[in-house]
């Protein structure tokens, strides 16, 4: 409701003091209307709401958006680039050494696997703050992660099948070690990025949410908040650690889906 004017509207205003009070009242009324229409500000962060098509949506604060962009561009993208470089190096070494896998698969298999990682790195660098719709960007990233995970699983199966015919194919120790280590690294990165993107609706929603109400992956800090510092939320390093322990442990890890 509009703030009541300190000057009685029914009283005739006489003199300069009355005019000054009247102008001050009008300014206060205008200020109240602007605050009511734009929402309140707390701590320098915009938490107002705007209506679009009858549904209210929270206004994204600049601090939270910068945090999500930083995590995608400066943390997640370099890991996708690392997987791309590792697979390209394996492809070039396989070509030079004429390494073959079962079914006539050669160096080009690793180069194909590097392509979705490169596309994923580009999306993580440019997708959050280049005018893309958030849900559209997330759908593209999820699709690329599906392709990455499928390629990793297929190549792991291809390498395992090649080991059954190692003597016929002439698979050497260096070929096995480099291929297996590159596949393990790319698998850890692929599943770590998948966990990071899927948990609680993705990095942007986690940055905008004040609390982890319904996490898709339960960390020890979620189960026992006394173990966590104030305001703790999982970051990319936590999801990569989860992916690493999942890949090497024969028992359930601390974080559970």
mmCIF file of N, CA and C in Angstrom, residues 51-146:
data_model
loop_
_atom_site.group_PDB
_atom_site.id
_atom_site.type_symbol
_atom_site.label_atom_id
_atom_site.label_comp_id
_atom_site.label_asym_id
_atom_site.label_seq_id
_atom_site.Cartn_x
_atom_site.Cartn_y
_atom_site.Cartn_z
ATOM 1 N N UNK A 51 7.538 -11.741 -13.662
ATOM 2 C CA UNK A 51 6.505 -12.644 -14.154
ATOM 3 C C UNK A 51 6.630 -12.768 -15.650
ATOM 4 N N UNK A 52 6.594 -14.015 -16.143
ATOM 5 C CA UNK A 52 6.668 -14.278 -17.574
ATOM 6 C C UNK A 52 5.622 -15.329 -17.898
ATOM 7 N N UNK A 53 4.576 -14.935 -18.612
ATOM 8 C CA UNK A 53 3.530 -15.869 -18.973
ATOM 9 C C UNK A 53 2.748 -16.381 -17.792
ATOM 10 N N UNK A 54 2.636 -15.563 -16.740
ATOM 11 C CA UNK A 54 1.861 -15.970 -15.582
ATOM 12 C C UNK A 54 2.646 -16.735 -14.542
ATOM 13 N N UNK A 55 3.919 -17.123 -14.853
ATOM 14 C CA UNK A 55 4.741 -17.870 -13.896
ATOM 15 C C UNK A 55 5.865 -16.988 -13.408
ATOM 16 N N UNK A 56 6.079 -17.014 -12.106
ATOM 17 C CA UNK A 56 7.123 -16.201 -11.527
ATOM 18 C C UNK A 56 8.446 -16.939 -11.582
ATOM 19 N N UNK A 57 9.525 -16.214 -11.949
ATOM 20 C CA UNK A 57 10.856 -16.784 -12.014
ATOM 21 C C UNK A 57 11.792 -15.908 -11.207
ATOM 22 N N UNK A 58 12.730 -16.517 -10.454
ATOM 23 C CA UNK A 58 13.661 -15.717 -9.676
ATOM 24 C C UNK A 58 14.645 -15.007 -10.580
ATOM 25 N N UNK A 59 14.976 -13.751 -10.250
ATOM 26 C CA UNK A 59 15.974 -13.014 -10.993
ATOM 27 C C UNK A 59 17.346 -13.508 -10.579
ATOM 28 N N UNK A 60 18.203 -13.867 -11.539
ATOM 29 C CA UNK A 60 19.511 -14.409 -11.257
ATOM 30 C C UNK A 60 20.435 -13.314 -10.758
ATOM 31 N N UNK A 61 21.035 -13.493 -9.605
ATOM 32 C CA UNK A 61 21.953 -12.508 -9.074
ATOM 33 C C UNK A 61 23.260 -12.579 -9.837
ATOM 34 N N UNK A 62 23.930 -11.444 -9.958
ATOM 35 C CA UNK A 62 25.170 -11.392 -10.705
ATOM 36 C C UNK A 62 26.261 -12.197 -10.023
ATOM 37 N N UNK A 63 26.299 -12.207 -8.692
ATOM 38 C CA UNK A 63 27.321 -12.970 -7.977
ATOM 39 C C UNK A 63 27.180 -14.459 -8.243
ATOM 40 N N UNK A 64 25.957 -14.983 -8.169
ATOM 41 C CA UNK A 64 25.744 -16.408 -8.399
ATOM 42 C C UNK A 64 26.061 -16.784 -9.838
ATOM 43 N N UNK A 65 25.698 -15.933 -10.784
ATOM 44 C CA UNK A 65 25.987 -16.219 -12.183
ATOM 45 C C UNK A 65 27.490 -16.233 -12.433
ATOM 46 N N UNK A 66 28.207 -15.278 -11.848
ATOM 47 C CA UNK A 66 29.662 -15.255 -12.017
ATOM 48 C C UNK A 66 30.301 -16.514 -11.437
ATOM 49 N N UNK A 67 29.787 -16.987 -10.316
ATOM 50 C CA UNK A 67 30.314 -18.200 -9.713
ATOM 51 C C UNK A 67 30.110 -19.400 -10.628
ATOM 52 N N UNK A 68 28.906 -19.532 -11.211
ATOM 53 C CA UNK A 68 28.631 -20.662 -12.096
ATOM 54 C C UNK A 68 29.455 -20.575 -13.372
ATOM 55 N N UNK A 69 29.603 -19.370 -13.933
ATOM 56 C CA UNK A 69 30.402 -19.191 -15.147
ATOM 57 C C UNK A 69 31.857 -19.528 -14.870
ATOM 58 N N UNK A 70 32.368 -19.090 -13.710
ATOM 59 C CA UNK A 70 33.756 -19.383 -13.347
ATOM 60 C C UNK A 70 33.982 -20.884 -13.230
ATOM 61 N N UNK A 71 33.047 -21.585 -12.600
ATOM 62 C CA UNK A 71 33.213 -23.017 -12.415
ATOM 63 C C UNK A 71 33.179 -23.754 -13.750
ATOM 64 N N UNK A 72 32.329 -23.320 -14.672
ATOM 65 C CA UNK A 72 32.243 -23.977 -15.972
ATOM 66 C C UNK A 72 33.432 -23.646 -16.850
ATOM 67 N N UNK A 73 33.822 -22.367 -16.878
ATOM 68 C CA UNK A 73 34.871 -21.930 -17.804
ATOM 69 C C UNK A 73 36.269 -22.240 -17.294
ATOM 70 N N UNK A 74 36.524 -21.997 -16.015
ATOM 71 C CA UNK A 74 37.885 -22.086 -15.484
ATOM 72 C C UNK A 74 38.181 -23.407 -14.789
ATOM 73 N N UNK A 75 37.163 -24.235 -14.533
ATOM 74 C CA UNK A 75 37.400 -25.507 -13.858
ATOM 75 C C UNK A 75 36.976 -26.693 -14.723
ATOM 76 N N UNK A 76 35.741 -26.692 -15.223
ATOM 77 C CA UNK A 76 35.256 -27.848 -15.983
ATOM 78 C C UNK A 76 35.846 -27.903 -17.386
ATOM 79 N N UNK A 77 35.904 -26.775 -18.076
ATOM 80 C CA UNK A 77 36.415 -26.761 -19.448
ATOM 81 C C UNK A 77 37.854 -27.265 -19.548
ATOM 82 N N UNK A 78 38.787 -26.877 -18.656
ATOM 83 C CA UNK A 78 40.149 -27.416 -18.762
ATOM 84 C C UNK A 78 40.226 -28.940 -18.648
ATOM 85 N N UNK A 79 39.351 -29.547 -17.859
ATOM 86 C CA UNK A 79 39.364 -31.005 -17.764
ATOM 87 C C UNK A 79 38.883 -31.635 -19.071
ATOM 88 N N UNK A 80 37.886 -31.029 -19.710
ATOM 89 C CA UNK A 80 37.454 -31.523 -21.011
ATOM 90 C C UNK A 80 38.569 -31.369 -22.050
ATOM 91 N N UNK A 81 39.300 -30.266 -21.973
ATOM 92 C CA UNK A 81 40.449 -30.069 -22.872
ATOM 93 C C UNK A 81 41.531 -31.106 -22.585
ATOM 94 N N UNK A 82 41.768 -31.411 -21.311
ATOM 95 C CA UNK A 82 42.765 -32.415 -20.946
ATOM 96 C C UNK A 82 42.428 -33.774 -21.548
ATOM 97 N N UNK A 83 41.160 -34.182 -21.460
ATOM 98 C CA UNK A 83 40.753 -35.454 -22.046
ATOM 99 C C UNK A 83 40.920 -35.426 -23.571
ATOM 100 N N UNK A 84 40.600 -34.288 -24.192
ATOM 101 C CA UNK A 84 40.768 -34.161 -25.639
ATOM 102 C C UNK A 84 42.227 -34.335 -26.042
ATOM 103 N N UNK A 85 43.122 -33.642 -25.342
ATOM 104 C CA UNK A 85 44.556 -33.721 -25.660
ATOM 105 C C UNK A 85 45.081 -35.136 -25.447
ATOM 106 N N UNK A 86 44.671 -35.791 -24.352
ATOM 107 C CA UNK A 86 45.146 -37.145 -24.077
ATOM 108 C C UNK A 86 44.720 -38.115 -25.179
ATOM 109 N N UNK A 87 43.480 -38.001 -25.649
ATOM 110 C CA UNK A 87 43.000 -38.899 -26.702
ATOM 111 C C UNK A 87 43.666 -38.590 -28.044
ATOM 112 N N UNK A 88 43.913 -37.319 -28.340
ATOM 113 C CA UNK A 88 44.597 -36.959 -29.593
ATOM 114 C C UNK A 88 46.036 -37.470 -29.576
ATOM 115 N N UNK A 89 46.718 -37.346 -28.442
ATOM 116 C CA UNK A 89 48.091 -37.857 -28.328
ATOM 117 C C UNK A 89 48.113 -39.369 -28.531
ATOM 118 N N UNK A 90 47.170 -40.088 -27.913
ATOM 119 C CA UNK A 90 47.087 -41.536 -28.102
ATOM 120 C C UNK A 90 46.829 -41.879 -29.561
ATOM 121 N N UNK A 91 45.993 -41.092 -30.225
ATOM 122 C CA UNK A 91 45.721 -41.331 -31.635
ATOM 123 C C UNK A 91 46.970 -41.157 -32.487
ATOM 124 N N UNK A 92 47.751 -40.087 -32.223
ATOM 125 C CA UNK A 92 48.957 -39.841 -33.000
ATOM 126 C C UNK A 92 50.020 -40.913 -32.734
ATOM 127 N N UNK A 93 50.157 -41.336 -31.477
ATOM 128 C CA UNK A 93 51.118 -42.393 -31.152
ATOM 129 C C UNK A 93 50.699 -43.706 -31.815
ATOM 130 N N UNK A 94 49.391 -44.003 -31.801
ATOM 131 C CA UNK A 94 48.906 -45.228 -32.448
ATOM 132 C C UNK A 94 49.171 -45.208 -33.942
ATOM 133 N N UNK A 95 49.013 -44.048 -34.560
ATOM 134 C CA UNK A 95 49.275 -43.926 -35.985
ATOM 135 C C UNK A 95 50.755 -44.130 -36.286
ATOM 136 N N UNK A 96 51.602 -43.526 -35.480
ATOM 137 C CA UNK A 96 53.047 -43.633 -35.702
ATOM 138 C C UNK A 96 53.558 -45.051 -35.458
ATOM 139 N N UNK A 97 53.038 -45.691 -34.398
ATOM 140 C CA UNK A 97 53.508 -47.039 -34.046
ATOM 141 C C UNK A 97 52.699 -48.141 -34.718
ATOM 142 N N UNK A 98 51.659 -47.768 -35.476
ATOM 143 C CA UNK A 98 50.805 -48.727 -36.172
ATOM 144 C C UNK A 98 50.142 -49.698 -35.182
ATOM 145 N N UNK A 99 49.619 -49.140 -34.100
ATOM 146 C CA UNK A 99 48.919 -49.962 -33.122
ATOM 147 C C UNK A 99 47.516 -50.272 -33.643
ATOM 148 N N UNK A 100 47.118 -51.521 -33.511
ATOM 149 C CA UNK A 100 45.812 -51.955 -33.987
ATOM 150 C C UNK A 100 45.029 -52.585 -32.844
ATOM 151 N N UNK A 101 43.696 -52.487 -32.961
ATOM 152 C CA UNK A 101 42.793 -53.141 -32.020
ATOM 153 C C UNK A 101 41.966 -54.170 -32.773
ATOM 154 N N UNK A 102 41.142 -54.906 -32.039
ATOM 155 C CA UNK A 102 40.322 -55.935 -32.650
ATOM 156 C C UNK A 102 39.360 -55.311 -33.660
ATOM 157 N N UNK A 103 39.085 -56.049 -34.736
ATOM 158 C CA UNK A 103 38.163 -55.570 -35.760
ATOM 159 C C UNK A 103 38.765 -54.541 -36.705
ATOM 160 N N UNK A 104 40.067 -54.399 -36.708
ATOM 161 C CA UNK A 104 40.714 -53.445 -37.604
ATOM 162 C C UNK A 104 40.677 -52.011 -37.124
ATOM 163 N N UNK A 105 40.236 -51.793 -35.892
ATOM 164 C CA UNK A 105 40.199 -50.430 -35.351
ATOM 165 C C UNK A 105 41.618 -49.960 -35.074
ATOM 166 N N UNK A 106 41.866 -48.703 -35.454
ATOM 167 C CA UNK A 106 43.209 -48.168 -35.284
ATOM 168 C C UNK A 106 43.196 -46.802 -34.612
ATOM 169 N N UNK A 107 44.100 -45.957 -35.093
ATOM 170 C CA UNK A 107 44.301 -44.641 -34.479
ATOM 171 C C UNK A 107 43.058 -43.779 -34.562
ATOM 172 N N UNK A 108 42.221 -43.933 -35.595
ATOM 173 C CA UNK A 108 41.072 -43.064 -35.820
ATOM 174 C C UNK A 108 39.990 -43.231 -34.746
ATOM 175 N N UNK A 109 39.995 -44.377 -34.055
ATOM 176 C CA UNK A 109 39.011 -44.591 -32.992
ATOM 177 C C UNK A 109 39.202 -43.562 -31.882
ATOM 178 N N UNK A 110 40.450 -43.320 -31.494
ATOM 179 C CA UNK A 110 40.732 -42.368 -30.421
ATOM 180 C C UNK A 110 40.460 -40.934 -30.861
ATOM 181 N N UNK A 111 40.666 -40.663 -32.145
ATOM 182 C CA UNK A 111 40.384 -39.318 -32.646
ATOM 183 C C UNK A 111 38.886 -39.035 -32.644
ATOM 184 N N UNK A 112 38.086 -40.034 -32.976
ATOM 185 C CA UNK A 112 36.630 -39.866 -32.917
ATOM 186 C C UNK A 112 36.183 -39.608 -31.481
ATOM 187 N N UNK A 113 36.799 -40.306 -30.531
ATOM 188 C CA UNK A 113 36.420 -40.125 -29.130
ATOM 189 C C UNK A 113 36.783 -38.736 -28.613
ATOM 190 N N UNK A 114 37.804 -38.107 -29.212
ATOM 191 C CA UNK A 114 38.222 -36.777 -28.754
ATOM 192 C C UNK A 114 37.260 -35.683 -29.205
ATOM 193 N N UNK A 115 36.505 -35.914 -30.284
ATOM 194 C CA UNK A 115 35.634 -34.875 -30.847
ATOM 195 C C UNK A 115 34.565 -34.398 -29.863
ATOM 196 N N UNK A 116 33.787 -35.292 -29.199
ATOM 197 C CA UNK A 116 32.764 -34.786 -28.261
ATOM 198 C C UNK A 116 33.367 -34.072 -27.062
ATOM 199 N N UNK A 117 34.567 -34.459 -26.634
ATOM 200 C CA UNK A 117 35.223 -33.734 -25.540
ATOM 201 C C UNK A 117 35.548 -32.302 -25.968
ATOM 202 N N UNK A 118 36.032 -32.138 -27.218
ATOM 203 C CA UNK A 118 36.339 -30.789 -27.708
ATOM 204 C C UNK A 118 35.080 -29.937 -27.793
ATOM 205 N N UNK A 119 33.976 -30.517 -28.288
ATOM 206 C CA UNK A 119 32.714 -29.778 -28.349
ATOM 207 C C UNK A 119 32.209 -29.429 -26.956
ATOM 208 N N UNK A 120 32.380 -30.346 -26.013
ATOM 209 C CA UNK A 120 31.959 -30.085 -24.636
ATOM 210 C C UNK A 120 32.763 -28.949 -24.021
ATOM 211 N N UNK A 121 34.059 -28.906 -24.289
ATOM 212 C CA UNK A 121 34.893 -27.823 -23.769
ATOM 213 C C UNK A 121 34.436 -26.472 -24.315
ATOM 214 N N UNK A 122 34.101 -26.413 -25.608
ATOM 215 C CA UNK A 122 33.624 -25.160 -26.198
ATOM 216 C C UNK A 122 32.307 -24.722 -25.570
ATOM 217 N N UNK A 123 31.407 -25.674 -25.316
ATOM 218 C CA UNK A 123 30.130 -25.319 -24.704
ATOM 219 C C UNK A 123 30.322 -24.817 -23.280
ATOM 220 N N UNK A 124 31.228 -25.418 -22.535
ATOM 221 C CA UNK A 124 31.458 -24.992 -21.158
ATOM 222 C C UNK A 124 32.086 -23.607 -21.104
ATOM 223 N N UNK A 125 32.900 -23.273 -22.116
ATOM 224 C CA UNK A 125 33.530 -21.955 -22.147
ATOM 225 C C UNK A 125 32.531 -20.880 -22.546
ATOM 226 N N UNK A 126 31.711 -21.154 -23.560
ATOM 227 C CA UNK A 126 30.870 -20.106 -24.152
ATOM 228 C C UNK A 126 29.392 -20.245 -23.862
ATOM 229 N N UNK A 127 28.956 -21.342 -23.235
ATOM 230 C CA UNK A 127 27.522 -21.586 -23.151
ATOM 231 C C UNK A 127 26.772 -20.816 -22.090
ATOM 232 N N UNK A 128 27.421 -20.431 -20.973
ATOM 233 C CA UNK A 128 26.685 -19.846 -19.852
ATOM 234 C C UNK A 128 26.403 -18.363 -20.020
ATOM 235 N N UNK A 129 27.329 -17.609 -20.587
ATOM 236 C CA UNK A 129 27.171 -16.154 -20.581
ATOM 237 C C UNK A 129 27.254 -15.549 -21.970
ATOM 238 N N UNK A 130 26.781 -16.272 -22.980
ATOM 239 C CA UNK A 130 26.795 -15.759 -24.339
ATOM 240 C C UNK A 130 25.399 -15.616 -24.923
ATOM 241 N N UNK A 131 24.418 -15.390 -24.074
ATOM 242 C CA UNK A 131 23.061 -15.178 -24.549
ATOM 243 C C UNK A 131 22.264 -16.452 -24.726
ATOM 244 N N UNK A 132 22.842 -17.585 -24.343
ATOM 245 C CA UNK A 132 22.110 -18.845 -24.462
ATOM 246 C C UNK A 132 21.060 -18.942 -23.366
ATOM 247 N N UNK A 133 19.953 -19.565 -23.713
ATOM 248 C CA UNK A 133 18.990 -19.917 -22.691
ATOM 249 C C UNK A 133 19.587 -21.004 -21.813
ATOM 250 N N UNK A 134 19.404 -20.872 -20.493
ATOM 251 C CA UNK A 134 20.055 -21.771 -19.554
ATOM 252 C C UNK A 134 19.641 -23.215 -19.765
ATOM 253 N N UNK A 135 18.350 -23.470 -19.941
ATOM 254 C CA UNK A 135 17.889 -24.839 -20.109
ATOM 255 C C UNK A 135 18.340 -25.422 -21.447
ATOM 256 N N UNK A 136 18.389 -24.595 -22.488
ATOM 257 C CA UNK A 136 18.865 -25.087 -23.784
ATOM 258 C C UNK A 136 20.344 -25.462 -23.702
ATOM 259 N N UNK A 137 21.139 -24.619 -23.025
ATOM 260 C CA UNK A 137 22.558 -24.915 -22.872
ATOM 261 C C UNK A 137 22.747 -26.215 -22.100
ATOM 262 N N UNK A 138 21.949 -26.376 -21.035
ATOM 263 C CA UNK A 138 22.083 -27.582 -20.223
ATOM 264 C C UNK A 138 21.692 -28.820 -21.018
ATOM 265 N N UNK A 139 20.682 -28.710 -21.877
ATOM 266 C CA UNK A 139 20.275 -29.853 -22.695
ATOM 267 C C UNK A 139 21.393 -30.250 -23.668
ATOM 268 N N UNK A 140 22.063 -29.262 -24.267
ATOM 269 C CA UNK A 140 23.163 -29.560 -25.188
ATOM 270 C C UNK A 140 24.326 -30.199 -24.442
ATOM 271 N N UNK A 141 24.656 -29.670 -23.260
ATOM 272 C CA UNK A 141 25.751 -30.234 -22.469
ATOM 273 C C UNK A 141 25.429 -31.670 -22.058
ATOM 274 N N UNK A 142 24.198 -31.921 -21.659
ATOM 275 C CA UNK A 142 23.807 -33.280 -21.276
ATOM 276 C C UNK A 142 23.907 -34.230 -22.462
ATOM 277 N N UNK A 143 23.507 -33.762 -23.646
ATOM 278 C CA UNK A 143 23.615 -34.601 -24.844
ATOM 279 C C UNK A 143 25.076 -34.928 -25.147
ATOM 280 N N UNK A 144 25.949 -33.932 -25.042
ATOM 281 C CA UNK A 144 27.374 -34.172 -25.279
ATOM 282 C C UNK A 144 27.949 -35.123 -24.236
ATOM 283 N N UNK A 145 27.507 -34.996 -22.986
ATOM 284 C CA UNK A 145 27.991 -35.905 -21.951
ATOM 285 C C UNK A 145 27.535 -37.336 -22.211
ATOM 286 N N UNK A 146 26.322 -37.499 -22.729
ATOM 287 C CA UNK A 146 25.854 -38.840 -23.091
ATOM 288 C C UNK A 146 26.747 -39.434 -24.170
#
